[in-house]
CSV table of N, CA and C in Angstrom, one decimal:
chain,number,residue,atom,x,y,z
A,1,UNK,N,-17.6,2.9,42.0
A,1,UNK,CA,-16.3,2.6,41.5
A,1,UNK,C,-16.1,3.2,40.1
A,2,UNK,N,-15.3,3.7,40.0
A,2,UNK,CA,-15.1,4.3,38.4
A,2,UNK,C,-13.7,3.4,37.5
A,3,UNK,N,-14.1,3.5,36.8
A,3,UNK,CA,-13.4,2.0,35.9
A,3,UNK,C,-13.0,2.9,35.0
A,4,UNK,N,-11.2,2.8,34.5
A,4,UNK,CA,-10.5,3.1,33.9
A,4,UNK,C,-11.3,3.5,32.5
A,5,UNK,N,-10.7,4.3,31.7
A,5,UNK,CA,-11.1,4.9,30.4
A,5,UNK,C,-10.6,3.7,29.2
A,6,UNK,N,-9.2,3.3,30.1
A,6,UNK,CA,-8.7,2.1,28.8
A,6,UNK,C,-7.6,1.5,29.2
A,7,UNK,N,-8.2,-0.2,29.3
A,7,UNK,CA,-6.9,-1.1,29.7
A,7,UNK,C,-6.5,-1.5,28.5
A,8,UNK,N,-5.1,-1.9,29.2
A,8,UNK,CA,-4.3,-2.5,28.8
A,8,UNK,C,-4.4,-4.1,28.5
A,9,UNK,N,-4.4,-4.4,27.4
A,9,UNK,CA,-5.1,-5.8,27.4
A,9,UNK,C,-2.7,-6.5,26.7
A,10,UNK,N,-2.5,-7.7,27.4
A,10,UNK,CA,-1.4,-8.5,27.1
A,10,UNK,C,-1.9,-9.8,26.4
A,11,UNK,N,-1.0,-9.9,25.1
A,11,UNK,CA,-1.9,-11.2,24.3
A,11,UNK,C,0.2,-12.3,24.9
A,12,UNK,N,-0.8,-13.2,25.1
A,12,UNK,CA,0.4,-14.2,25.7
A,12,UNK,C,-0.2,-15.7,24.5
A,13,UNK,N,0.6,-16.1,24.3
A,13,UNK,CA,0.6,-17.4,23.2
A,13,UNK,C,-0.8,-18.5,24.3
A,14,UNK,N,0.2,-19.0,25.0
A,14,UNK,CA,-1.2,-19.8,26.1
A,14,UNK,C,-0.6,-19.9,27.5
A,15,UNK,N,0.4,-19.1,28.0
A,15,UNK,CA,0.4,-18.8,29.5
A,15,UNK,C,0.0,-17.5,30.0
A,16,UNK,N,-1.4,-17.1,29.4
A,16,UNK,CA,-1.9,-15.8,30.3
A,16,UNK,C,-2.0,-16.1,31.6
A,17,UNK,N,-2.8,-17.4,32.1
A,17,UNK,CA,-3.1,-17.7,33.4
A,17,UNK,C,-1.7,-17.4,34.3
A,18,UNK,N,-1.0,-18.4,33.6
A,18,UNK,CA,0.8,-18.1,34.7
A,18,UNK,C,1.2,-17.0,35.0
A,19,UNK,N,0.9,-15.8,34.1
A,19,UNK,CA,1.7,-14.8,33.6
A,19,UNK,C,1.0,-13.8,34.8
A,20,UNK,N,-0.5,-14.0,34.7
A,20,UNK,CA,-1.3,-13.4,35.6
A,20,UNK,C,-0.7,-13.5,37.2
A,21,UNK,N,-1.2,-15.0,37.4
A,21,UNK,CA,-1.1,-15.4,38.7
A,21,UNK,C,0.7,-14.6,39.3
A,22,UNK,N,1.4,-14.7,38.3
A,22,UNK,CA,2.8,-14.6,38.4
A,22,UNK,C,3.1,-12.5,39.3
A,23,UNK,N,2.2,-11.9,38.3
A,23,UNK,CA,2.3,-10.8,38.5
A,23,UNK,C,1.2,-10.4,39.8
A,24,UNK,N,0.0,-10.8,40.2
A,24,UNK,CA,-0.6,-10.7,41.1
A,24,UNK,C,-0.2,-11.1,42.4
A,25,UNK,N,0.9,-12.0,42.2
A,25,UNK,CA,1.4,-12.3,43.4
A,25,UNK,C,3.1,-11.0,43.5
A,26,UNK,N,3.1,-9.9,42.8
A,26,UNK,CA,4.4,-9.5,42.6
A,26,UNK,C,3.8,-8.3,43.1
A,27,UNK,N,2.9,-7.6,42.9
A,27,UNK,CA,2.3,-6.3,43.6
A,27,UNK,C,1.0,-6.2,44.1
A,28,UNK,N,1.3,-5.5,45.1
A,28,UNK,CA,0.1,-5.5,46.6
A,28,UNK,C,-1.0,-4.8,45.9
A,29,UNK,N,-1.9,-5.2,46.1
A,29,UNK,CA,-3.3,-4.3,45.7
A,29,UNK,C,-4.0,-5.2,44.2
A,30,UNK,N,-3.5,-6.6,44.5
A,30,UNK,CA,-3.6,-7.3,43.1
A,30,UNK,C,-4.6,-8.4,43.3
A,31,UNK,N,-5.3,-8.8,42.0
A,31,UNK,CA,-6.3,-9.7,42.0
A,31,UNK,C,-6.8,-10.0,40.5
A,32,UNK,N,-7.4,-11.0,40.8
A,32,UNK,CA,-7.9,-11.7,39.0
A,32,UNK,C,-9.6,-11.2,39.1
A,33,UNK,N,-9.8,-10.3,37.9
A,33,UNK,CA,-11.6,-9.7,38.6
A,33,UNK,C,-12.3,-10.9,37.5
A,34,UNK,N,-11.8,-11.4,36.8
A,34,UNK,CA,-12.3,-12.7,36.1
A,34,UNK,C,-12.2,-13.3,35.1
A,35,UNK,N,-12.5,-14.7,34.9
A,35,UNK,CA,-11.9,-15.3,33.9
A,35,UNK,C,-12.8,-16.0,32.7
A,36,UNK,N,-12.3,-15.5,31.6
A,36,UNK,CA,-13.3,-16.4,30.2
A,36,UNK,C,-12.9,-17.4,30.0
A,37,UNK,N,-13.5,-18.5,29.4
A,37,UNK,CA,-12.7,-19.8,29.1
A,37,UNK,C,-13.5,-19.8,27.8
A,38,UNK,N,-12.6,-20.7,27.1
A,38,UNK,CA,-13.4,-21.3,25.5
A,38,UNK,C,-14.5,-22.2,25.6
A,39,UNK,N,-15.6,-21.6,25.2
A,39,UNK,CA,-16.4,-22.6,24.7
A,39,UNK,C,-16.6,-24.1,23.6
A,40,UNK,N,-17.6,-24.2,23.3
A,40,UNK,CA,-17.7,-25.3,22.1
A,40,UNK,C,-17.6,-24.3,20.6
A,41,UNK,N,-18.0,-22.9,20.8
A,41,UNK,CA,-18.0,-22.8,19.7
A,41,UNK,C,-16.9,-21.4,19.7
A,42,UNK,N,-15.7,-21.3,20.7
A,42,UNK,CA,-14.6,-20.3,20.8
A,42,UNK,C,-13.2,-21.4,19.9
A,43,UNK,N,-12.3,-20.6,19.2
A,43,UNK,CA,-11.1,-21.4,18.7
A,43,UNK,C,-10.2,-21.8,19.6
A,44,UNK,N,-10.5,-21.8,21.2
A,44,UNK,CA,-9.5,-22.5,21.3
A,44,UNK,C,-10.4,-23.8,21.8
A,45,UNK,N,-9.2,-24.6,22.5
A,45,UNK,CA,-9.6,-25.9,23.3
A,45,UNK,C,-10.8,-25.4,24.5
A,46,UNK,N,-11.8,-26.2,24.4
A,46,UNK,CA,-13.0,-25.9,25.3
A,46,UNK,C,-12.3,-26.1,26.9
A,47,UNK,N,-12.9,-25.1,27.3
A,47,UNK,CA,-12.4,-25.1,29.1
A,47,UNK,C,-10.9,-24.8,29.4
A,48,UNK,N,-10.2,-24.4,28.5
A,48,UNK,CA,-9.3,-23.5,28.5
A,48,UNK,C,-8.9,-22.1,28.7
A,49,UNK,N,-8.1,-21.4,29.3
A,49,UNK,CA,-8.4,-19.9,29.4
A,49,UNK,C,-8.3,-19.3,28.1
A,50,UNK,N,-9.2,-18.5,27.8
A,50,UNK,CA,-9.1,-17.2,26.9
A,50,UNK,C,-8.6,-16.1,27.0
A,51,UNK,N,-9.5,-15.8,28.1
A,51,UNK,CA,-8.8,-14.1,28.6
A,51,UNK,C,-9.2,-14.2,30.0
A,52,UNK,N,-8.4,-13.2,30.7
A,52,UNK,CA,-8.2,-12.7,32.1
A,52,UNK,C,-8.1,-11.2,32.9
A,53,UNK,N,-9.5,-10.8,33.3
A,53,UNK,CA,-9.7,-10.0,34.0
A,53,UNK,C,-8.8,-9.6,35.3
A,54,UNK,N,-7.9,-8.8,35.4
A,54,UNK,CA,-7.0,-8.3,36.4
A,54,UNK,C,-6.8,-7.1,36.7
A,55,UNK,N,-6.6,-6.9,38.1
A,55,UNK,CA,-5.5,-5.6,38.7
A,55,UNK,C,-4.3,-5.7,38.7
A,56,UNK,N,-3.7,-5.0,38.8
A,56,UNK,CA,-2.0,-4.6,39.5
A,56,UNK,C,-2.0,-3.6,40.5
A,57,UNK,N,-2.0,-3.6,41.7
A,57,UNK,CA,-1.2,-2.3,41.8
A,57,UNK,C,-2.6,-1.5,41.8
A,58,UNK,N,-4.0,-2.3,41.5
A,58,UNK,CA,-5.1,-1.0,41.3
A,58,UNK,C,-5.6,-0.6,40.4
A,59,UNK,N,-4.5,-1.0,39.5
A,59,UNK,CA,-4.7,-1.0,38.0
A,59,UNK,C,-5.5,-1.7,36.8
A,60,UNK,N,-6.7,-1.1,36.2
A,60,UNK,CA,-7.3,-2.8,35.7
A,60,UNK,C,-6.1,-3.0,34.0
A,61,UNK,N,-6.2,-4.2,34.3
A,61,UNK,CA,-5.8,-4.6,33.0
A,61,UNK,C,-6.2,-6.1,32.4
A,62,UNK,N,-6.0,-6.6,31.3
A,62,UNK,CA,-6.9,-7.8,30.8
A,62,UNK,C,-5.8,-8.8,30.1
A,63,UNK,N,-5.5,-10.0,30.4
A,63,UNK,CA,-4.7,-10.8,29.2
A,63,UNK,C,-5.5,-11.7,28.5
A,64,UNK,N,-4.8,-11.8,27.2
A,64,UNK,CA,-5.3,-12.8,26.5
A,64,UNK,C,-4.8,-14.5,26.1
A,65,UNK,N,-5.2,-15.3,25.4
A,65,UNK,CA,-3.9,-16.8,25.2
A,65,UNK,C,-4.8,-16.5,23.5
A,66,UNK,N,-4.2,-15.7,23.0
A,66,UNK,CA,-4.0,-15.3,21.7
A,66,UNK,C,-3.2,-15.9,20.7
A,67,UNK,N,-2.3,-17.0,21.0
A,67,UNK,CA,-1.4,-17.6,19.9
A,67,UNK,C,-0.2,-17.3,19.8
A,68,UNK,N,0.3,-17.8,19.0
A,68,UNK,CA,2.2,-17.1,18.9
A,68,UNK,C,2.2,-16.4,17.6
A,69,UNK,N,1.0,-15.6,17.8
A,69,UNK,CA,1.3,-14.3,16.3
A,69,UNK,C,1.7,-13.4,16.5
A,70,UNK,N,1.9,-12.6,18.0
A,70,UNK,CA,2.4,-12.0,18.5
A,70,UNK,C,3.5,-11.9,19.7
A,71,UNK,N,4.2,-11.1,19.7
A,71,UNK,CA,5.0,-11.4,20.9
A,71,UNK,C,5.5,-9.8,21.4
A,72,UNK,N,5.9,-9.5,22.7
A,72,UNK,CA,6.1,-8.6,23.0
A,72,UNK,C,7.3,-8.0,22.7
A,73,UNK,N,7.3,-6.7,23.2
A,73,UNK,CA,8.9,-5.8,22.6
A,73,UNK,C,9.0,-4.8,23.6
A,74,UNK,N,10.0,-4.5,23.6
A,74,UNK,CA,10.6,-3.2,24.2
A,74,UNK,C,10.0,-1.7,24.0
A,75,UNK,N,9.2,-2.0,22.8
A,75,UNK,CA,8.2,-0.7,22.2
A,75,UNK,C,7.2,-0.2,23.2
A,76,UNK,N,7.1,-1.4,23.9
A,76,UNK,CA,5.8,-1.4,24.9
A,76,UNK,C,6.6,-1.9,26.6
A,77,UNK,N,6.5,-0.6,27.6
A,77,UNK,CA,6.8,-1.4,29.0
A,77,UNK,C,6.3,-1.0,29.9
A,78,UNK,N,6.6,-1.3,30.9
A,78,UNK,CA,5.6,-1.4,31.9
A,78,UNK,C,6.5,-0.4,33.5
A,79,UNK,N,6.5,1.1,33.8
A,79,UNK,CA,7.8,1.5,34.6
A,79,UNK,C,6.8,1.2,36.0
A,80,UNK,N,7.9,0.7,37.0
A,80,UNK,CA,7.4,0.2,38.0
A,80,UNK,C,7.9,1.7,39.2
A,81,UNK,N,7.6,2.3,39.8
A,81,UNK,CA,7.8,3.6,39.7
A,81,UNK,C,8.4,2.9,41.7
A,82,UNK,N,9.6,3.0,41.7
A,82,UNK,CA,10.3,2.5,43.4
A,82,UNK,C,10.8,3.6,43.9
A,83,UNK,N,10.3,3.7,45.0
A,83,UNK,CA,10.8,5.0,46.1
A,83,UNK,C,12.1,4.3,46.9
A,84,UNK,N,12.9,3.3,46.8
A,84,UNK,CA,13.7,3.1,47.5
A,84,UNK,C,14.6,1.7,46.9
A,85,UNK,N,16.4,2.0,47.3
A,85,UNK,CA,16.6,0.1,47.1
A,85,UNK,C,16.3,-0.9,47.1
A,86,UNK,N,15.6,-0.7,48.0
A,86,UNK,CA,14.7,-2.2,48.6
A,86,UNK,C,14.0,-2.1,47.9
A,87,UNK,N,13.1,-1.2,47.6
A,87,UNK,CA,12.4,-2.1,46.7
A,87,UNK,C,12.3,-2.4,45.1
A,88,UNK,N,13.6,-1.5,44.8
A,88,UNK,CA,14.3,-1.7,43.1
A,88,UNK,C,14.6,-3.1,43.3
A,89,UNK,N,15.6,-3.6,44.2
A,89,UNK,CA,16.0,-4.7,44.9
A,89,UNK,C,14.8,-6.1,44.9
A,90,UNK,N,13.9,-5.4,45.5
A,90,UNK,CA,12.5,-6.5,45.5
A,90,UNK,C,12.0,-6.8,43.9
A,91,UNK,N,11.6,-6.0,43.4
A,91,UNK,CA,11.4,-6.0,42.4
A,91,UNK,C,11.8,-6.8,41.0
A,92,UNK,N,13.2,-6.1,41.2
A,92,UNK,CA,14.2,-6.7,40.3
A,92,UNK,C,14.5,-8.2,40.4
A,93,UNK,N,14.7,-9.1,41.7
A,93,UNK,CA,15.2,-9.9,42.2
A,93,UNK,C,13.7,-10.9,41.8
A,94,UNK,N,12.5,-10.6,41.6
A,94,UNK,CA,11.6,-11.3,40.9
A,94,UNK,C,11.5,-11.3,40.0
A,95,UNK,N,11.4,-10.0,39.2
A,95,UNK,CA,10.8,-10.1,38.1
A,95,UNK,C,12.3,-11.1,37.1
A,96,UNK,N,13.7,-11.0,37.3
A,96,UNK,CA,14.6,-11.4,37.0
A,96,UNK,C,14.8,-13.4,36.3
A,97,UNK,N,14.6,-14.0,36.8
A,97,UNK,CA,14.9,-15.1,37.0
A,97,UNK,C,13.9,-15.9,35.7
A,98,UNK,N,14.3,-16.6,34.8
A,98,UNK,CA,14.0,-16.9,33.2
A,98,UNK,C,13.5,-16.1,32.5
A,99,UNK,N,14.1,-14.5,32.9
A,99,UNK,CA,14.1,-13.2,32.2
A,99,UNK,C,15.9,-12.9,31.6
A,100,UNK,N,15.3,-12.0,31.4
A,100,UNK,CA,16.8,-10.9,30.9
A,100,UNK,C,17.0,-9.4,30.9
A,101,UNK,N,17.9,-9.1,32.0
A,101,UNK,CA,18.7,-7.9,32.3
A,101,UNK,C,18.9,-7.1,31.4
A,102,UNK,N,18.7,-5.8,31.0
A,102,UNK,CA,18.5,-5.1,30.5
A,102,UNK,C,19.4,-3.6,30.7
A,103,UNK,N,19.3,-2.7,30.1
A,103,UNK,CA,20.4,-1.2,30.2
A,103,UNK,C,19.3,-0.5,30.9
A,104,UNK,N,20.0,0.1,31.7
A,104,UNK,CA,19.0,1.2,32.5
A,104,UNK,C,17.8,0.5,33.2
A,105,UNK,N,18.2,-0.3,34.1
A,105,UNK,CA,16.8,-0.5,34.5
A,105,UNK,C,15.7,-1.7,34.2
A,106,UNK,N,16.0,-1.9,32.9
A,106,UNK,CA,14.5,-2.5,32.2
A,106,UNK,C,15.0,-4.2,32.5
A,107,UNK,N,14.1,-4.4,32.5
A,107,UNK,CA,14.0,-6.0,32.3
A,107,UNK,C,12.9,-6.9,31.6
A,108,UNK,N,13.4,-8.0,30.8
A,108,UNK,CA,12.4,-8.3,30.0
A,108,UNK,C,12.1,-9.5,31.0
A,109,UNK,N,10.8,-10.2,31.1
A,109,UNK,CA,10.9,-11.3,32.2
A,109,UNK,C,10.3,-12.5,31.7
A,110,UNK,N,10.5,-13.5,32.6
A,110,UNK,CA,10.6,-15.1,31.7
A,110,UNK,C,9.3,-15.1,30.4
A,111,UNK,N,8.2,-14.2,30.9
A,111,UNK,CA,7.1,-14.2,30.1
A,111,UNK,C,7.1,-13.1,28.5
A,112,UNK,N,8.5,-12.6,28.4
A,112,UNK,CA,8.9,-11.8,27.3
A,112,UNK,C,8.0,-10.0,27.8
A,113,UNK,N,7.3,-9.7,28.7
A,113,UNK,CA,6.7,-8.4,28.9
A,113,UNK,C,8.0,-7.6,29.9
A,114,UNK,N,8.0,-6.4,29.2
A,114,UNK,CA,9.0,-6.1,29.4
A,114,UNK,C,8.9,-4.5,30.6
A,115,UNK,N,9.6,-4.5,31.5
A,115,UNK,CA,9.2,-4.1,32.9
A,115,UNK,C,10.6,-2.9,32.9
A,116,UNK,N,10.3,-1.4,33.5
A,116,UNK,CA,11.1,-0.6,33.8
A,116,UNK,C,11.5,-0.3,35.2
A,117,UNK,N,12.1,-1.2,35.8
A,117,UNK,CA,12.3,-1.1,36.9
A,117,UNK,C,13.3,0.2,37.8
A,118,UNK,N,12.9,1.3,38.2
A,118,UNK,CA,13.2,2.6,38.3
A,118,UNK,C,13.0,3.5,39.5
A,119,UNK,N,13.7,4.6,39.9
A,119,UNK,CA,13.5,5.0,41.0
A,119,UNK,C,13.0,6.1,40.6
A,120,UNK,N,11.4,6.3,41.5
A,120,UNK,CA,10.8,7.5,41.3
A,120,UNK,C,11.0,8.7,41.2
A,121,UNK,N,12.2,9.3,41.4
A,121,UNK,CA,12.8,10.7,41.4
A,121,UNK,C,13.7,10.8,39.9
A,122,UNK,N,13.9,9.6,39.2
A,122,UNK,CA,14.8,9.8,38.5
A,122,UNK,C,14.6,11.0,37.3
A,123,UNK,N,12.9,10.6,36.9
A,123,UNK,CA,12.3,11.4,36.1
A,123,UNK,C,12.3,13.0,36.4
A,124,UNK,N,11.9,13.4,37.6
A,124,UNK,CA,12.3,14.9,38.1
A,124,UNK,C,14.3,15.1,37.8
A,125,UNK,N,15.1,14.1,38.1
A,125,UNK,CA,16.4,14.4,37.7
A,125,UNK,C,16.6,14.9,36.6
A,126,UNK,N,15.9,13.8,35.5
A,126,UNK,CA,16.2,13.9,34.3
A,126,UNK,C,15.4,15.3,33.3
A,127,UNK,N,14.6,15.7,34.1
A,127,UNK,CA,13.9,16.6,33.9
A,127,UNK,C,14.4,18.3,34.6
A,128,UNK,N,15.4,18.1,35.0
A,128,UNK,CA,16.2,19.1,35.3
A,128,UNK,C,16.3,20.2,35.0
A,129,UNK,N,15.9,21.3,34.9
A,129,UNK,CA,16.0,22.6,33.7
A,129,UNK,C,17.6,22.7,34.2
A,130,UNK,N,18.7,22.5,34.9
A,130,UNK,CA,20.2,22.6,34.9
A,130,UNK,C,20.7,21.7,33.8
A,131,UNK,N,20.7,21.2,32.6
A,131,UNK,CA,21.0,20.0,31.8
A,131,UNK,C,22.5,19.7,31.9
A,132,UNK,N,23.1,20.4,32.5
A,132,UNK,CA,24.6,19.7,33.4
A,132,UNK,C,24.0,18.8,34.4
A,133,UNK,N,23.1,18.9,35.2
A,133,UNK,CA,22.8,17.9,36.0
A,133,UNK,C,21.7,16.7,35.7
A,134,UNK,N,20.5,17.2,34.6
A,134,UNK,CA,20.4,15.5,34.2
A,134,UNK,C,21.0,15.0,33.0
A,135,UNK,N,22.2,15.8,32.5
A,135,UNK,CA,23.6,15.0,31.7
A,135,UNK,C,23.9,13.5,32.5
A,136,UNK,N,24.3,14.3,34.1
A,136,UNK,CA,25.3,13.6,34.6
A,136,UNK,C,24.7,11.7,34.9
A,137,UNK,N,23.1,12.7,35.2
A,137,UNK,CA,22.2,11.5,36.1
A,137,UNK,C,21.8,10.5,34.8
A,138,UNK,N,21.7,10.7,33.5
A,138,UNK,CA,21.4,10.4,32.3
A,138,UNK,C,23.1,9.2,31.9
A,139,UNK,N,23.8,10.2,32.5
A,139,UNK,CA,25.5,9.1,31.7
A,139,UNK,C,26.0,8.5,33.2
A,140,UNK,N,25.2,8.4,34.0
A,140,UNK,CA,25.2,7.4,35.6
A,140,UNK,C,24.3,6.5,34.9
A,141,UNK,N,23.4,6.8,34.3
A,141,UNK,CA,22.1,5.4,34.6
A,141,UNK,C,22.2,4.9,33.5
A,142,UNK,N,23.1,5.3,32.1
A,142,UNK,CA,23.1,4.2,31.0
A,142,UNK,C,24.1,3.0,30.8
A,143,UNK,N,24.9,2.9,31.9
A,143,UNK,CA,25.9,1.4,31.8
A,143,UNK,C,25.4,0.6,33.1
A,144,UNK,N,24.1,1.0,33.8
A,144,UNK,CA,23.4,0.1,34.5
A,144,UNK,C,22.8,-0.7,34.4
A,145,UNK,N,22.6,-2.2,34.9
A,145,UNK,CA,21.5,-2.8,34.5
A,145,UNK,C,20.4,-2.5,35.7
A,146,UNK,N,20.9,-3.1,37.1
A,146,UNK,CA,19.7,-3.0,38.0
A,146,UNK,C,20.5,-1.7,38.8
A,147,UNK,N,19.0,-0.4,39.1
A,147,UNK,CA,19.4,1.2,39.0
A,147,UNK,C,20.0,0.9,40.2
A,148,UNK,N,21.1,1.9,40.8
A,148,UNK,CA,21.4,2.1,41.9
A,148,UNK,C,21.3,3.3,42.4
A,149,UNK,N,20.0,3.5,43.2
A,149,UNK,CA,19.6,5.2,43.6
A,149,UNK,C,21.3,6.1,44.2
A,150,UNK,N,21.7,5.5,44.7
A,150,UNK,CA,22.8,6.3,45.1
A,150,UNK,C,24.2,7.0,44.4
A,151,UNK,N,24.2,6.0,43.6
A,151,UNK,CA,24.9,6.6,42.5
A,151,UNK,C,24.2,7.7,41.4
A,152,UNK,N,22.8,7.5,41.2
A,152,UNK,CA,22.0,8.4,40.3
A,152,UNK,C,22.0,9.8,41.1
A,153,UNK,N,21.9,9.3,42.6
A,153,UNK,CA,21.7,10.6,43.7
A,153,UNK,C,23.2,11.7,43.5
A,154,UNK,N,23.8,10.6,43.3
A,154,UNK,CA,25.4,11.7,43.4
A,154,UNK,C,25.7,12.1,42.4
A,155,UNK,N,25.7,11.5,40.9
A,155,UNK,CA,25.6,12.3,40.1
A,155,UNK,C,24.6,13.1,40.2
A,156,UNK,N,23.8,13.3,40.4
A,156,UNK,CA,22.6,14.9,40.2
A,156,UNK,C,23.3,15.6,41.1
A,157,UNK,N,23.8,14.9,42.2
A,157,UNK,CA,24.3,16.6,43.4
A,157,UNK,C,26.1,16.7,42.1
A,158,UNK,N,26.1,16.1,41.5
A,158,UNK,CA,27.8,16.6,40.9
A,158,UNK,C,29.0,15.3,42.0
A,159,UNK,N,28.4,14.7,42.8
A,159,UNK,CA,29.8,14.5,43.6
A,159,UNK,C,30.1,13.2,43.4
C-alpha cells in the first residue's frame, strides 16, 4: 500500500470525533484507520480523543481536538468533484443542514470546514481556450448557491 506524501490534518476545538464519524458516513470508500486518546500526561482530559486517523473517498487524512485557537475559512476547501445532479443534490442536501450556503457551490458545514460542491466538467468549461464560453459558464455559476449542471451546460453551448 503506498501512503500519501501529505495529509491533510483538520484541527476541530473538541468535535473531531463527530466531525469524522459525520464525514465517513458521507462518502463511500470511508473509514477511521485510528484513534489517539489523551493520556495522564497529554493536555487534554485523559481518555478523550486527540487525534483521528481517516479516509475519505481513499483519501488519508487526520483530525485533531486542538482547542478554539483556531477555526476554519474559506482559504482552505475541500471540492467534492460530482459527475451528476444527483449527486450535487446528494451531497449538498447533507453537507447543508447547521451549515451555510454559500456563492457558487461552496458550502460551509455545521462543523465550520468548508466544502466545494461542483460538477466535474465545470473546470474543463472554465478552462476553455474560447473565453466567450467560459465567460458565459463563469457569469451562470456566480449567482448560484447549490450548482445547476444544466444551466452551466447551456451557457457553455451559448443557448
Amino acid at each position: 500500500m503506498i501512503r500519501q506524501k501529505i495529509t491533510p490534518v483538520l484541527w476541530f476545538d473538541n468535535n473531531a470525533e463527530a466531525a469524522v464519524n459525520f464525514y465517513i458516513a458521507l462518502f463511500e470508500n470511508s473509514r477511521i484507520t485510528g484513534i489517539t486518546r489523551y493520556g495522564d500526561a497529554a493536555p487534554g482530559p485523559k481518555g478523550d480523543v486527540m487525534s483521528i486517523g481517516f479516509e475519505l473517498a481513499g483519501q488519508t487524512f487526520a483530525a485533531i481536538n486542538g482547542g478554539p485557537s483556531f477555526t476554519f475559512s474559506p482559504a482552505v476547501s475541500f471540492f467534492i468533484h460530482c459527475d451528476t445532479q444527483a449527486e450535487i443534490d446528494h451531497f449538498w442536501d447533507k453537507l447543508l443542514p447547521g451549515g451555510a450556503p454559500q456563492q457558487c457551490g461552496w458550502i460551509t458545514d455545521r462543523f465550520g470546514l468548508v466544502w466545494q460542491v461542483n460538477y466535474t466538467g465545470v473546470i474543463e468549461m472554465l478552462q476553455d481556450p474560447d473565453p466567450v464560453r467560459a465567460d458565459r459558464v463563469m457569469q451562470a455559476m456566480m449567482p448560484m448557491t447549490k450548482i445547476e449542471i444544466a444551466k452551466l451546460k447551456a451557457a457553455y453551448e451559448g443557448a
